[in-house]
């Protein structure tokens, strides 16, 4: 158990809908990272937050957004969902500055029908 | 050309075999290298971390980095059925929470160790 929690575990929704994925980082970690994992693309970095501020962006679509709250939990919002958004979404965390690696949560499996 | 290339396998070996997993990369700016293990329907878990060329050993696992060839490897000795998982290589340009810290992953190699 990495100490990173994610909810929900599974999410099934329809095209065009909007969903919110939630992540609680390990105790004391200030940085949160979001990744998308699909069969064809592998694990792709989406976005990073550090202590409430956006720090880096990767291959994140404009329909997706994220935020990190004062208690350091983070939410990833996915809107106007398409079939191709079906994937595993992982959150990872680390203390931030000077950290060597990231610790991953169990993921949220999103199915768009 | 993808930044990180990893043979997806699948790789099937008998219990006790030595397993070799490899990744190549194109971006010479990568300085820190990791191997993650991911069991089915679980999140990736860190196995090994290295930041210099050479070998690093941890129990049955050895990570090898050759920066001149842009090639990294993970060796598993005396493989066990419990090692059956997907192995992902990952790398990053810099440490810390800066904008270059995102991990770039290989697609993963699916390993099955048969009893």
XYZ file of C-alpha atoms in Angstrom:
228
model
C 0.000 0.000 0.000
C 1.592 3.245 -1.216
C -0.463 5.518 1.027
C -2.059 7.271 -1.958
C -5.815 6.816 -2.155
C -8.084 7.290 -5.129
C -11.846 7.257 -5.472
C -13.879 5.869 -7.032
C -12.289 2.570 -8.069
C -14.562 2.187 -11.062
C -16.660 4.654 -12.995
C -19.006 3.876 -15.849
C -20.593 6.750 -17.698
C -21.882 7.813 -21.092
C -20.371 9.931 -23.834
C -20.796 13.638 -23.310
C -20.907 13.359 -19.545
C -18.597 14.877 -16.929
C -16.879 13.041 -14.083
C -14.584 13.914 -11.190
C -11.804 11.672 -9.948
C -10.378 12.222 -6.503
C -6.916 11.638 -5.080
C -5.496 11.941 -1.577
C -1.695 11.992 -1.528
C 0.541 10.326 1.046
C 0.713 12.143 4.328
C 3.154 15.031 4.015
C 3.451 14.910 0.226
C 2.982 18.271 -1.477
C 3.137 17.179 -5.123
C 0.374 15.353 -6.928
C 0.664 13.960 -10.450
C -2.067 12.608 -12.706
C -1.477 9.929 -15.349
C -3.644 8.198 -17.906
C -2.969 4.579 -18.816
C -4.447 3.067 -21.941
C -3.523 -0.083 -23.838
C -2.251 1.725 -26.917
C -0.538 4.744 -25.305
C 0.781 3.256 -22.085
C 1.176 5.489 -19.024
C 1.016 9.156 -19.994
C 1.648 12.141 -17.737
C -1.258 14.576 -17.622
C -0.580 17.275 -15.035
C 1.291 18.062 -11.822
C 0.332 20.216 -8.848
C 2.634 21.325 -6.081
C 1.159 22.758 -2.889
C -1.953 23.978 -4.668
C -0.307 25.376 -7.773
C -0.091 23.876 -11.227
C 3.548 23.012 -11.873
C 3.688 21.083 -15.149
C 1.400 19.985 -17.929
C 1.738 16.974 -20.141
C -0.598 15.453 -22.680
C -3.756 16.765 -21.065
C -6.750 17.543 -23.250
C -8.532 20.883 -22.932
C -11.649 18.964 -21.849
C -9.722 17.829 -18.772
C -8.835 19.992 -15.820
C -7.464 19.466 -12.346
C -6.964 21.285 -9.088
C -5.297 20.745 -5.753
C -7.053 21.940 -2.629
C -5.616 23.457 0.568
C -5.747 20.054 2.284
C -3.600 18.817 -0.649
C -6.110 16.402 -2.092
C -6.588 16.730 -5.826
C -9.401 16.280 -8.284
C -9.254 15.537 -11.985
C -12.294 16.688 -13.934
C -13.058 15.087 -17.272
C -15.826 16.623 -19.374
C -17.528 16.007 -22.723
C -16.365 12.435 -22.394
C -15.597 10.402 -25.478
C -15.205 6.659 -25.936
C -11.463 7.134 -26.243
C -11.268 8.554 -22.728
C -11.864 5.086 -21.329
C -8.682 4.272 -19.429
C -7.099 3.853 -16.039
C -6.347 7.142 -14.332
C -3.612 7.143 -11.728
C -2.623 9.694 -9.190
C 0.890 9.753 -7.756
C 2.479 11.858 -5.055
C 5.818 12.761 -3.565
C 7.145 15.359 -1.154
C 8.084 17.690 -4.035
C 11.403 19.478 -4.194
C 14.356 17.115 -4.102
C 12.214 14.011 -4.374
C 13.528 11.168 -6.444
C 10.404 9.322 -7.467
C 6.643 9.066 -7.210
C 4.246 6.787 -5.355
C 1.155 5.669 -7.192
C -2.386 5.139 -6.039
C -4.523 2.146 -7.067
C -6.156 4.031 -9.932
C -9.668 4.757 -11.159
C -10.942 2.699 -14.063
C -13.129 4.872 -16.283
C -15.407 3.286 -18.858
C -17.223 5.558 -21.278
C -20.108 3.870 -23.098
C 10.523 8.115 -32.568
C 9.117 7.585 -29.100
C 11.224 8.958 -26.255
C 11.255 5.598 -24.485
C 10.979 2.235 -26.213
C 10.230 -0.979 -24.359
C 9.482 -4.391 -25.815
C 5.926 -5.192 -24.691
C 6.494 -8.940 -24.711
C 4.750 -10.952 -23.493
C 7.617 -12.799 -21.884
C 7.046 -16.241 -20.402
C 9.763 -18.013 -18.390
C 9.980 -21.024 -16.067
C 10.382 -20.521 -12.349
C 14.021 -19.979 -11.396
C 15.005 -18.419 -14.719
C 16.966 -15.201 -15.060
C 14.838 -12.508 -16.651
C 16.192 -9.569 -18.608
C 13.981 -6.549 -19.317
C 15.191 -3.612 -21.366
C 14.399 -0.075 -22.418
C 16.062 2.302 -24.822
C 15.600 6.038 -24.846
C 16.355 8.856 -27.230
C 16.511 11.904 -24.960
C 20.029 12.276 -23.597
C 18.707 14.711 -20.979
C 17.212 11.842 -18.967
C 19.265 11.463 -15.801
C 17.151 9.427 -13.374
C 15.859 5.970 -14.125
C 13.297 3.804 -12.422
C 11.652 0.439 -12.765
C 8.083 -0.018 -11.645
C 6.155 -3.249 -11.252
C 2.435 -3.261 -11.927
C 0.221 -6.177 -11.017
C -3.014 -6.578 -12.902
C -5.578 -3.922 -11.934
C -3.173 -2.261 -9.488
C -1.103 0.892 -9.467
C 2.600 0.833 -10.395
C 4.940 0.262 -7.452
C 8.558 1.383 -7.408
C 11.100 -1.442 -7.665
C 14.426 0.196 -8.419
C 15.808 3.683 -8.790
C 19.180 4.651 -10.274
C 20.781 7.890 -11.358
C 24.177 6.912 -12.664
C 25.594 4.529 -15.198
C 26.436 1.136 -13.789
C 24.676 -1.512 -11.765
C 22.509 -1.347 -8.680
C 21.480 -4.481 -6.870
C 18.579 -5.073 -4.493
C 17.990 -8.683 -3.562
C 17.078 -10.631 -6.681
C 16.829 -7.454 -8.752
C 19.650 -5.660 -10.571
C 19.176 -2.428 -12.472
C 21.723 -1.490 -15.078
C 22.121 1.871 -16.804
C 24.304 2.638 -19.801
C 23.919 6.331 -20.546
C 26.352 6.264 -23.447
C 24.133 3.750 -25.249
C 20.881 5.177 -23.828
C 19.942 1.728 -22.609
C 18.648 0.474 -19.275
C 17.983 -3.035 -18.065
C 16.383 -4.854 -15.180
C 17.546 -8.352 -14.309
C 15.537 -10.672 -12.089
C 17.385 -13.678 -10.694
C 15.678 -16.855 -9.496
C 12.354 -15.625 -10.852
C 9.223 -16.593 -8.930
C 5.572 -16.907 -9.977
C 4.913 -13.888 -7.750
C 7.108 -11.846 -10.112
C 4.450 -12.223 -12.815
C 3.441 -8.646 -13.604
C 3.994 -5.829 -16.053
C 7.342 -4.095 -15.660
C 7.564 -0.453 -16.628
C 10.713 1.540 -17.088
C 10.477 5.245 -16.302
C 12.855 8.151 -16.517
C 13.030 11.835 -15.786
C 15.230 14.801 -16.500
C 15.554 16.229 -13.051
C 14.755 15.627 -9.419
C 12.257 17.475 -7.368
C 8.991 19.157 -8.042
C 10.088 21.288 -10.954
C 8.495 21.317 -14.377
C 10.966 18.777 -15.755
C 10.106 16.179 -13.198
C 7.395 14.360 -15.093
C 8.095 10.665 -15.492
C 8.234 9.318 -19.015
C 7.327 5.654 -19.120
C 7.932 2.785 -21.465
C 4.819 0.870 -22.454
C 5.697 -1.997 -20.148
C 6.672 -5.646 -20.575
C 4.245 -8.329 -19.438
C 6.134 -11.090 -17.638
C 4.741 -14.482 -16.682
C 6.785 -16.843 -14.508
C 5.449 -20.380 -14.748
C 5.727 -22.747 -11.750
